[in-house]
Structure formats: structure tokens, C-alpha cells
Tab-separated table of N, CA and C in Angstrom:
chain	number	residue	atom	x	y	z
W	24	MET	N	0.845	-1.181	0.000
W	24	MET	CA	0.000	0.000	0.000
W	24	MET	C	0.886	1.238	0.000
W	25	ASN	N	0.548	2.198	-0.794
W	25	ASN	CA	1.313	3.432	-0.873
W	25	ASN	C	1.069	4.248	0.397
W	26	GLN	N	2.077	4.332	1.283
W	26	GLN	CA	1.917	5.003	2.566
W	26	GLN	C	1.595	6.489	2.420
W	27	GLN	N	2.158	7.127	1.399
W	27	GLN	CA	1.896	8.544	1.206
W	27	GLN	C	0.396	8.775	0.989
W	28	ILE	N	-0.237	7.932	0.218
W	28	ILE	CA	-1.664	8.070	-0.038
W	28	ILE	C	-2.464	7.721	1.206
W	29	ALA	N	-2.056	6.690	1.935
W	29	ALA	CA	-2.809	6.258	3.110
W	29	ALA	C	-2.794	7.320	4.210
W	30	GLU	N	-1.748	8.088	4.319
W	30	GLU	CA	-1.609	9.035	5.415
W	30	GLU	C	-2.082	10.443	5.088
W	31	HIS	N	-2.226	10.791	3.835
W	31	HIS	CA	-2.526	12.160	3.463
W	31	HIS	C	-3.561	12.229	2.355
W	32	GLN	N	-4.187	13.375	2.302
W	32	GLN	CA	-4.951	13.694	1.110
W	32	GLN	C	-3.991	14.467	0.216
W	33	LEU	N	-3.821	13.998	-1.011
W	33	LEU	CA	-2.901	14.624	-1.951
W	33	LEU	C	-3.661	15.592	-2.828
W	34	GLN	N	-3.001	16.702	-3.190
W	34	GLN	CA	-3.665	17.661	-4.048
W	34	GLN	C	-2.675	18.290	-5.012
W	35	PHE	N	-3.144	18.500	-6.229
W	35	PHE	CA	-2.394	19.161	-7.287
W	35	PHE	C	-3.317	20.197	-7.901
W	36	ARG	N	-2.848	21.444	-8.028
W	36	ARG	CA	-3.627	22.529	-8.618
W	36	ARG	C	-2.773	23.248	-9.640
W	37	ILE	N	-3.411	23.614	-10.747
W	37	ILE	CA	-2.706	24.412	-11.742
W	37	ILE	C	-3.724	25.241	-12.527
W	38	GLN	N	-3.326	26.444	-12.836
W	38	GLN	CA	-4.137	27.324	-13.667
W	38	GLN	C	-3.448	27.423	-15.018
W	39	LEU	N	-4.224	27.246	-16.086
W	39	LEU	CA	-3.667	27.202	-17.431
W	39	LEU	C	-4.466	28.099	-18.369
W	40	SER	N	-3.830	28.499	-19.449
W	40	SER	CA	-4.525	29.325	-20.437
W	40	SER	C	-5.624	28.506	-21.106
W	41	ALA	N	-6.724	29.158	-21.405
W	41	ALA	CA	-7.869	28.482	-22.020
W	41	ALA	C	-7.650	28.366	-23.528
W	42	THR	N	-6.620	27.596	-23.876
W	42	THR	CA	-6.246	27.366	-25.269
W	42	THR	C	-6.055	25.872	-25.471
W	43	ARG	N	-5.951	25.453	-26.730
W	43	ARG	CA	-5.682	24.030	-26.986
W	43	ARG	C	-4.364	23.615	-26.349
W	44	ARG	N	-3.393	24.493	-26.384
W	44	ARG	CA	-2.102	24.187	-25.750
W	44	ARG	C	-2.276	23.997	-24.243
W	45	GLY	N	-3.085	24.854	-23.611
W	45	GLY	CA	-3.363	24.714	-22.184
W	45	GLY	C	-4.032	23.394	-21.862
W	46	ALA	N	-4.959	22.965	-22.731
W	46	ALA	CA	-5.643	21.680	-22.523
W	46	ALA	C	-4.659	20.519	-22.636
W	47	ARG	N	-3.785	20.570	-23.628
W	47	ARG	CA	-2.780	19.497	-23.770
W	47	ARG	C	-1.838	19.483	-22.574
W	48	LEU	N	-1.449	20.653	-22.112
W	48	LEU	CA	-0.557	20.744	-20.958
W	48	LEU	C	-1.245	20.207	-19.701
W	49	ALA	N	-2.539	20.447	-19.557
W	49	ALA	CA	-3.284	19.916	-18.406
W	49	ALA	C	-3.182	18.400	-18.364
W	50	ARG	N	-3.390	17.761	-19.505
W	50	ARG	CA	-3.319	16.295	-19.545
W	50	ARG	C	-1.900	15.812	-19.233
W	51	LEU	N	-0.912	16.432	-19.825
W	51	LEU	CA	0.475	16.024	-19.612
W	51	LEU	C	0.885	16.174	-18.150
W	52	LEU	N	0.638	17.336	-17.567
W	52	LEU	CA	1.045	17.576	-16.180
W	52	LEU	C	0.266	16.688	-15.205
W	53	ALA	N	-1.021	16.518	-15.455
W	53	ALA	CA	-1.829	15.676	-14.574
W	53	ALA	C	-1.391	14.220	-14.646
W	54	THR	N	-1.096	13.742	-15.845
W	54	THR	CA	-0.634	12.359	-16.000
W	54	THR	C	0.654	12.137	-15.211
W	55	GLU	N	1.578	13.066	-15.322
W	55	GLU	CA	2.831	12.939	-14.570
W	55	GLU	C	2.595	12.999	-13.069
W	56	GLN	N	1.658	13.845	-12.625
W	56	GLN	CA	1.355	13.926	-11.199
W	56	GLN	C	0.747	12.625	-10.706
W	57	LEU	N	-0.202	12.076	-11.441
W	57	LEU	CA	-0.812	10.807	-11.049
W	57	LEU	C	0.222	9.689	-11.018
W	58	ARG	N	1.092	9.685	-11.998
W	58	ARG	CA	2.170	8.685	-12.043
W	58	ARG	C	3.056	8.817	-10.803
W	59	SER	N	3.388	10.054	-10.424
W	59	SER	CA	4.258	10.258	-9.255
W	59	SER	C	3.568	9.828	-7.959
W	60	TRP	N	2.237	9.901	-7.921
W	60	TRP	CA	1.489	9.438	-6.755
W	60	TRP	C	1.291	7.929	-6.770
W	61	GLY	N	1.657	7.283	-7.856
W	61	GLY	CA	1.474	5.844	-7.967
W	61	GLY	C	0.050	5.431	-8.263
W	62	LEU	N	-0.721	6.331	-8.867
W	62	LEU	CA	-2.120	6.050	-9.182
W	62	LEU	C	-2.281	5.675	-10.647
W	63	PRO	N	-3.347	4.939	-10.963
W	63	PRO	CA	-3.629	4.657	-12.371
W	63	PRO	C	-3.915	5.971	-13.088
W	64	PHE	N	-3.467	6.080	-14.328
W	64	PHE	CA	-3.620	7.362	-15.005
W	64	PHE	C	-4.250	7.275	-16.385
W	65	GLU	N	-4.431	6.089	-16.945
W	65	GLU	CA	-4.959	6.003	-18.310
W	65	GLU	C	-6.369	6.572	-18.410
W	66	GLY	N	-7.311	6.040	-17.639
W	66	GLY	CA	-8.684	6.548	-17.659
W	66	GLY	C	-8.777	7.983	-17.192
W	67	PRO	N	-8.174	8.320	-16.040
W	67	PRO	CA	-8.212	9.710	-15.601
W	67	PRO	C	-7.609	10.682	-16.620
W	68	ALA	N	-6.552	10.281	-17.312
W	68	ALA	CA	-5.952	11.175	-18.314
W	68	ALA	C	-6.931	11.468	-19.438
W	69	GLN	N	-7.715	10.485	-19.841
W	69	GLN	CA	-8.716	10.720	-20.887
W	69	GLN	C	-9.804	11.670	-20.401
W	70	VAL	N	-10.216	11.508	-19.146
W	70	VAL	CA	-11.228	12.395	-18.581
W	70	VAL	C	-10.670	13.812	-18.464
W	71	ILE	N	-9.460	13.940	-17.990
W	71	ILE	CA	-8.831	15.261	-17.880
W	71	ILE	C	-8.746	15.916	-19.250
W	72	SER	N	-8.347	15.147	-20.237
W	72	SER	CA	-8.240	15.677	-21.594
W	72	SER	C	-9.582	16.214	-22.077
W	73	GLU	N	-10.631	15.460	-21.854
W	73	GLU	CA	-11.965	15.882	-22.300
W	73	GLU	C	-12.454	17.109	-21.546
W	74	LEU	N	-12.318	17.108	-20.227
W	74	LEU	CA	-12.790	18.242	-19.443
W	74	LEU	C	-11.992	19.502	-19.747
W	75	ALA	N	-10.689	19.354	-19.945
W	75	ALA	CA	-9.864	20.518	-20.296
W	75	ALA	C	-10.225	21.029	-21.690
W	76	ALA	N	-10.455	20.125	-22.627
W	76	ALA	CA	-10.860	20.544	-23.975
W	76	ALA	C	-12.199	21.276	-23.929
W	77	ASN	N	-13.133	20.780	-23.132
W	77	ASN	CA	-14.414	21.470	-22.989
W	77	ASN	C	-14.236	22.851	-22.376
W	78	ALA	N	-13.355	22.957	-21.388
W	78	ALA	CA	-13.113	24.260	-20.752
W	78	ALA	C	-12.541	25.261	-21.743
W	79	THR	N	-11.710	24.781	-22.660
W	79	THR	CA	-11.078	25.695	-23.611
W	79	THR	C	-11.952	25.986	-24.825
W	80	SER	N	-12.955	25.153	-25.077
W	80	SER	CA	-13.821	25.423	-26.227
W	80	SER	C	-15.174	25.985	-25.794
W	81	HIS	N	-15.856	25.326	-24.876
W	81	HIS	CA	-17.194	25.763	-24.470
W	81	HIS	C	-17.165	26.714	-23.273
W	82	GLY	N	-16.094	26.682	-22.494
W	82	GLY	CA	-16.031	27.500	-21.280
W	82	GLY	C	-15.080	28.676	-21.376
W	83	ARG	N	-14.602	28.939	-22.559
W	83	ARG	CA	-13.579	29.973	-22.737
W	83	ARG	C	-14.172	31.367	-22.734
W	84	VAL	N	-13.526	32.236	-21.990
W	84	VAL	CA	-13.783	33.671	-22.013
W	84	VAL	C	-12.429	34.324	-22.277
W	85	ARG	N	-12.379	35.167	-23.268
W	85	ARG	CA	-11.114	35.812	-23.649
W	85	ARG	C	-10.431	36.433	-22.427
W	86	GLY	N	-9.156	36.086	-22.272
W	86	GLY	CA	-8.370	36.628	-21.168
W	86	GLY	C	-8.528	35.906	-19.847
W	87	ARG	N	-9.345	34.862	-19.798
W	87	ARG	CA	-9.548	34.112	-18.557
W	87	ARG	C	-8.980	32.712	-18.702
W	88	ASP	N	-8.383	32.200	-17.649
W	88	ASP	CA	-7.784	30.870	-17.631
W	88	ASP	C	-8.790	29.836	-17.147
W	89	PHE	N	-8.364	28.577	-17.144
W	89	PHE	CA	-9.126	27.523	-16.478
W	89	PHE	C	-8.223	26.889	-15.440
W	90	ARG	N	-8.846	26.226	-14.459
W	90	ARG	CA	-8.082	25.620	-13.362
W	90	ARG	C	-8.363	24.118	-13.320
W	91	LEU	N	-7.309	23.364	-13.111
W	91	LEU	CA	-7.384	21.917	-12.931
W	91	LEU	C	-6.959	21.596	-11.507
W	92	VAL	N	-7.757	20.801	-10.817
W	92	VAL	CA	-7.425	20.355	-9.463
W	92	VAL	C	-7.583	18.840	-9.425
W	93	LEU	N	-6.566	18.161	-8.929
W	93	LEU	CA	-6.609	16.728	-8.658
W	93	LEU	C	-6.506	16.557	-7.154
W	94	THR	N	-7.389	15.752	-6.591
W	94	THR	CA	-7.352	15.456	-5.169
W	94	THR	C	-7.474	13.950	-5.019
W	95	SER	N	-6.639	13.379	-4.165
W	95	SER	CA	-6.696	11.943	-3.942
W	95	SER	C	-6.575	11.639	-2.461
W	96	ASP	N	-7.390	10.712	-2.019
W	96	ASP	CA	-7.253	10.127	-0.692
W	96	ASP	C	-7.195	8.611	-0.909
W	97	PRO	N	-7.158	7.828	0.124
W	97	PRO	CA	-7.022	6.381	-0.113
W	97	PRO	C	-8.163	5.754	-0.921
W	98	ASP	N	-9.315	6.401	-0.963
W	98	ASP	CA	-10.479	5.801	-1.616
W	98	ASP	C	-10.841	6.398	-2.969
W	99	THR	N	-10.491	7.664	-3.214
W	99	THR	CA	-11.043	8.378	-4.364
W	99	THR	C	-10.028	9.320	-4.998
W	100	LEU	N	-10.040	9.336	-6.323
W	100	LEU	CA	-9.348	10.357	-7.094
W	100	LEU	C	-10.419	11.287	-7.640
W	101	ARG	N	-10.289	12.570	-7.363
W	101	ARG	CA	-11.261	13.565	-7.840
W	101	ARG	C	-10.562	14.531	-8.791
W	102	ILE	N	-11.187	14.758	-9.933
W	102	ILE	CA	-10.707	15.686	-10.946
W	102	ILE	C	-11.708	16.822	-11.019
W	103	GLU	N	-11.226	18.067	-10.967
W	103	GLU	CA	-12.094	19.229	-11.107
W	103	GLU	C	-11.491	20.155	-12.150
W	104	VAL	N	-12.319	20.610	-13.075
W	104	VAL	CA	-11.904	21.610	-14.059
W	104	VAL	C	-12.884	22.773	-13.952
W	105	THR	N	-12.350	23.949	-13.648
W	105	THR	CA	-13.160	25.151	-13.474
W	105	THR	C	-12.871	26.117	-14.601
W	106	ASP	N	-13.941	26.612	-15.237
W	106	ASP	CA	-13.775	27.599	-16.304
W	106	ASP	C	-14.639	28.821	-16.013
W	107	ALA	N	-14.570	29.793	-16.888
W	107	ALA	CA	-15.198	31.096	-16.657
W	107	ALA	C	-16.612	31.209	-17.212
W	108	ARG	N	-17.232	30.118	-17.633
W	108	ARG	CA	-18.570	30.190	-18.227
W	108	ARG	C	-19.583	29.423	-17.385
W	109	GLY	N	-19.973	30.000	-16.258
W	109	GLY	CA	-20.980	29.387	-15.411
W	109	GLY	C	-22.357	29.352	-16.048
W	110	ASP	N	-22.540	30.131	-17.107
W	110	ASP	CA	-23.823	30.150	-17.803
W	110	ASP	C	-23.968	28.984	-18.777
W	111	ARG	N	-22.901	28.231	-18.989
W	111	ARG	CA	-22.931	27.085	-19.913
W	111	ARG	C	-22.663	25.799	-19.150
W	112	ILE	N	-23.714	25.191	-18.654
W	112	ILE	CA	-23.593	23.930	-17.921
W	112	ILE	C	-23.630	22.790	-18.940
W	113	PRO	N	-22.657	21.883	-18.908
W	113	PRO	CA	-22.632	20.790	-19.883
W	113	PRO	C	-23.781	19.810	-19.678
W	114	VAL	N	-24.220	19.265	-20.793
W	114	VAL	CA	-25.320	18.303	-20.782
W	114	VAL	C	-24.859	17.049	-21.510
W	115	LEU	N	-25.119	15.913	-20.909
W	115	LEU	CA	-24.790	14.636	-21.534
W	115	LEU	C	-25.714	14.436	-22.733
W	116	GLN	N	-25.129	14.275	-23.925
W	116	GLN	CA	-25.891	14.106	-25.164
W	116	GLN	C	-26.177	12.635	-25.403
W	117	GLU	N	-27.311	12.358	-26.002
W	117	GLU	CA	-27.618	11.008	-26.435
W	117	GLU	C	-26.787	10.686	-27.670
W	118	PRO	N	-26.249	9.487	-27.789
W	118	PRO	CA	-25.485	9.133	-28.985
W	118	PRO	C	-26.312	9.339	-30.248
W	119	GLY	N	-25.675	9.923	-31.262
W	119	GLY	CA	-26.316	10.108	-32.551
W	119	GLY	C	-27.165	11.351	-32.684
W	120	THR	N	-27.262	12.187	-31.616
W	120	THR	CA	-28.105	13.372	-31.713
W	120	THR	C	-27.374	14.564	-32.319
W	121	ARG	N	-26.048	14.564	-32.271
W	121	ARG	CA	-25.248	15.661	-32.823
W	121	ARG	C	-23.905	15.110	-33.255
W	122	GLU	N	-23.191	15.935	-34.016
W	122	GLU	CA	-21.843	15.518	-34.420
W	122	GLU	C	-20.846	15.675	-33.291
W	123	SER	N	-21.038	16.661	-32.416
W	123	SER	CA	-20.133	16.855	-31.291
W	123	SER	C	-20.900	16.577	-30.000
W	124	GLY	N	-20.202	16.684	-28.871
W	124	GLY	CA	-20.867	16.481	-27.597
W	124	GLY	C	-20.731	15.089	-27.030
W	125	TYR	N	-19.878	14.275	-27.623
W	125	TYR	CA	-19.709	12.909	-27.136
W	125	TYR	C	-18.707	12.810	-25.994
W	126	GLY	N	-18.010	13.882	-25.704
W	126	GLY	CA	-16.988	13.851	-24.667
W	126	GLY	C	-17.513	13.477	-23.307
W	127	LEU	N	-18.678	14.000	-22.957
W	127	LEU	CA	-19.232	13.667	-21.648
W	127	LEU	C	-19.705	12.221	-21.572
W	128	ILE	N	-20.035	11.628	-22.708
W	128	ILE	CA	-20.349	10.196	-22.715
W	128	ILE	C	-19.095	9.420	-22.311
W	129	LEU	N	-17.951	9.842	-22.826
W	129	LEU	CA	-16.678	9.227	-22.449
W	129	LEU	C	-16.410	9.427	-20.958
W	130	VAL	N	-16.602	10.643	-20.473
W	130	VAL	CA	-16.392	10.935	-19.052
W	130	VAL	C	-17.299	10.036	-18.205
W	131	ALA	N	-18.573	9.967	-18.562
W	131	ALA	CA	-19.526	9.161	-17.799
W	131	ALA	C	-19.188	7.672	-17.832
W	132	SER	N	-18.629	7.211	-18.949
W	132	SER	CA	-18.307	5.783	-19.043
W	132	SER	C	-17.026	5.428	-18.289
W	133	LEU	N	-16.089	6.357	-18.182
W	133	LEU	CA	-14.821	6.075	-17.507
W	133	LEU	C	-14.854	6.349	-16.009
W	134	ALA	N	-15.482	7.452	-15.621
W	134	ALA	CA	-15.498	7.847	-14.211
W	134	ALA	C	-16.595	7.108	-13.465
W	135	ASP	N	-16.420	6.972	-12.169
W	135	ASP	CA	-17.452	6.362	-11.341
W	135	ASP	C	-18.593	7.337	-11.058
W	136	ARG	N	-18.279	8.619	-11.015
W	136	ARG	CA	-19.268	9.672	-10.808
W	136	ARG	C	-18.768	10.931	-11.501
W	137	TRP	N	-19.690	11.802	-11.909
W	137	TRP	CA	-19.303	13.098	-12.435
W	137	TRP	C	-20.470	14.062	-12.245
W	138	GLY	N	-20.185	15.340	-12.316
W	138	GLY	CA	-21.238	16.337	-12.167
W	138	GLY	C	-20.684	17.731	-12.371
W	139	THR	N	-21.529	18.703	-12.089
W	139	THR	CA	-21.139	20.107	-12.236
W	139	THR	C	-21.685	20.908	-11.071
W	140	TRP	N	-21.088	22.063	-10.850
W	140	TRP	CA	-21.680	23.046	-9.962
W	140	TRP	C	-21.289	24.431	-10.455
W	141	ARG	N	-22.187	25.386	-10.209
W	141	ARG	CA	-21.937	26.777	-10.587
W	141	ARG	C	-21.258	27.493	-9.443
W	142	GLY	N	-20.401	28.457	-9.827
W	142	GLY	CA	-19.810	29.339	-8.845
W	142	GLY	C	-18.356	29.039	-8.604
W	143	PRO	N	-17.681	29.951	-7.982
W	143	PRO	CA	-18.201	31.292	-7.710
W	143	PRO	C	-18.424	32.044	-9.023
W	144	PHE	N	-19.401	32.931	-9.015
W	144	PHE	CA	-19.767	33.661	-10.225
W	144	PHE	C	-18.534	34.298	-10.831
W	145	PRO	N	-18.318	34.191	-12.089
W	145	PRO	CA	-19.144	33.653	-13.171
W	145	PRO	C	-18.734	32.236	-13.585
W	146	CYS	N	-18.069	31.520	-12.717
W	146	CYS	CA	-17.451	30.231	-13.076
W	146	CYS	C	-18.372	29.042	-12.876
W	147	LYS	N	-17.910	27.903	-13.401
W	147	LYS	CA	-18.515	26.601	-13.131
W	147	LYS	C	-17.383	25.594	-13.017
W	148	THR	N	-17.663	24.512	-12.334
W	148	THR	CA	-16.719	23.410	-12.205
W	148	THR	C	-17.387	22.137	-12.675
W	149	VAL	N	-16.664	21.390	-13.490
W	149	VAL	CA	-17.083	20.049	-13.887
W	149	VAL	C	-16.121	19.094	-13.187
W	150	TRP	N	-16.649	18.100	-12.516
W	150	TRP	CA	-15.824	17.187	-11.742
W	150	TRP	C	-16.119	15.739	-12.122
W	151	ALA	N	-15.147	14.898	-11.844
W	151	ALA	CA	-15.296	13.458	-12.049
W	151	ALA	C	-14.521	12.754	-10.945
W	152	GLU	N	-15.039	11.621	-10.512
W	152	GLU	CA	-14.373	10.849	-9.469
W	152	GLU	C	-14.152	9.416	-9.920
W	153	PHE	N	-13.015	8.890	-9.484
W	153	PHE	CA	-12.653	7.487	-9.701
W	153	PHE	C	-12.461	6.836	-8.345
W	154	ASP	N	-13.112	5.702	-8.135
W	154	ASP	CA	-12.889	4.923	-6.920
W	154	ASP	C	-11.525	4.248	-7.048
W	155	LEU	N	-10.823	4.154	-5.952
W	155	LEU	CA	-9.499	3.540	-5.931
W	155	LEU	C	-9.516	2.288	-5.067
W	156	PRO	N	-10.213	1.246	-5.480
W	156	PRO	CA	-10.332	0.052	-4.651
W	156	PRO	C	-9.017	-0.689	-4.467
W	157	MET	N	-8.064	-0.494	-5.387
W	157	MET	CA	-6.814	-1.237	-5.261
W	157	MET	C	-5.973	-0.764	-4.075
W	158	TRP	N	-6.303	0.376	-3.487
W	158	TRP	CA	-5.533	0.870	-2.334
W	158	TRP	C	-6.131	0.447	-1.013
W	159	ASN	N	-7.308	-0.159	-1.024
W	159	ASN	CA	-7.966	-0.540	0.237
W	159	ASN	C	-7.482	-1.885	0.723
């Protein structure tokens, strides 16, 4: 059992530009952080990539960044992406209803839980959680 995880809640925070480059950097930095914590990173990296891409395309406000937060305790890995568009809450699309919008289907299929919350104004946060049963 990874003692660092068992004894502490781990957290990683970074603010990045709301650009495609910022989204790619979010995935790269988060993957390395998860690897350094000894956590699985394949599924979470895909979720981070999708949430960061959504923040830079649907949540972008000129001149405003987005924030990525990873939090882990012995039971759960939580991913949060906060952007500047609290007026645009993401909606899970039914397959085949549009050409885009499938990213949240991926998030829902990979994560154990996901959701959104508004605030602080004018922001919103989209989050996803992964259960970590291998550490119990």
C-alpha cells in the first residue's frame, strides 16, 4: 500500500490558459502527477483531456484561464476543471443526436461519478471521481 496516499490527502492545482495548448498541458502535467502518486492514469488522463478541452472550447472567455485540481485520498481520485462560463452547464448528449458532444459520454463511461456546480460567479466546475479500490 502506498503510505503517502494512506496518510494524506494529496492535491495538485494548476491554472492554465484556455487554449488548446493549455488543454494538452493539463493532460500532460496531470498524467505525470498521477504517475508520481502511484495512481492509475490512463482513464483519468482521458477524462482530464476531455474536461480541459471542454473548458477551452465551451467555457472559454477571452483573457480568462481555467483551473485543474486533482485530489486523492485512499479511496477516491477527484478531478475538477473550473472555467469562466458558469452560464454554460454541460449536458450529456444522447449518442447520434449531434456531431459533437460525445466527450461527456466518455467521461460518464470512464469515471465512477461526475457532475457540475456553478460558482463562484461567473465560473462553473465540472468534476469526475474514480474509486481507488486497489488501495484498500
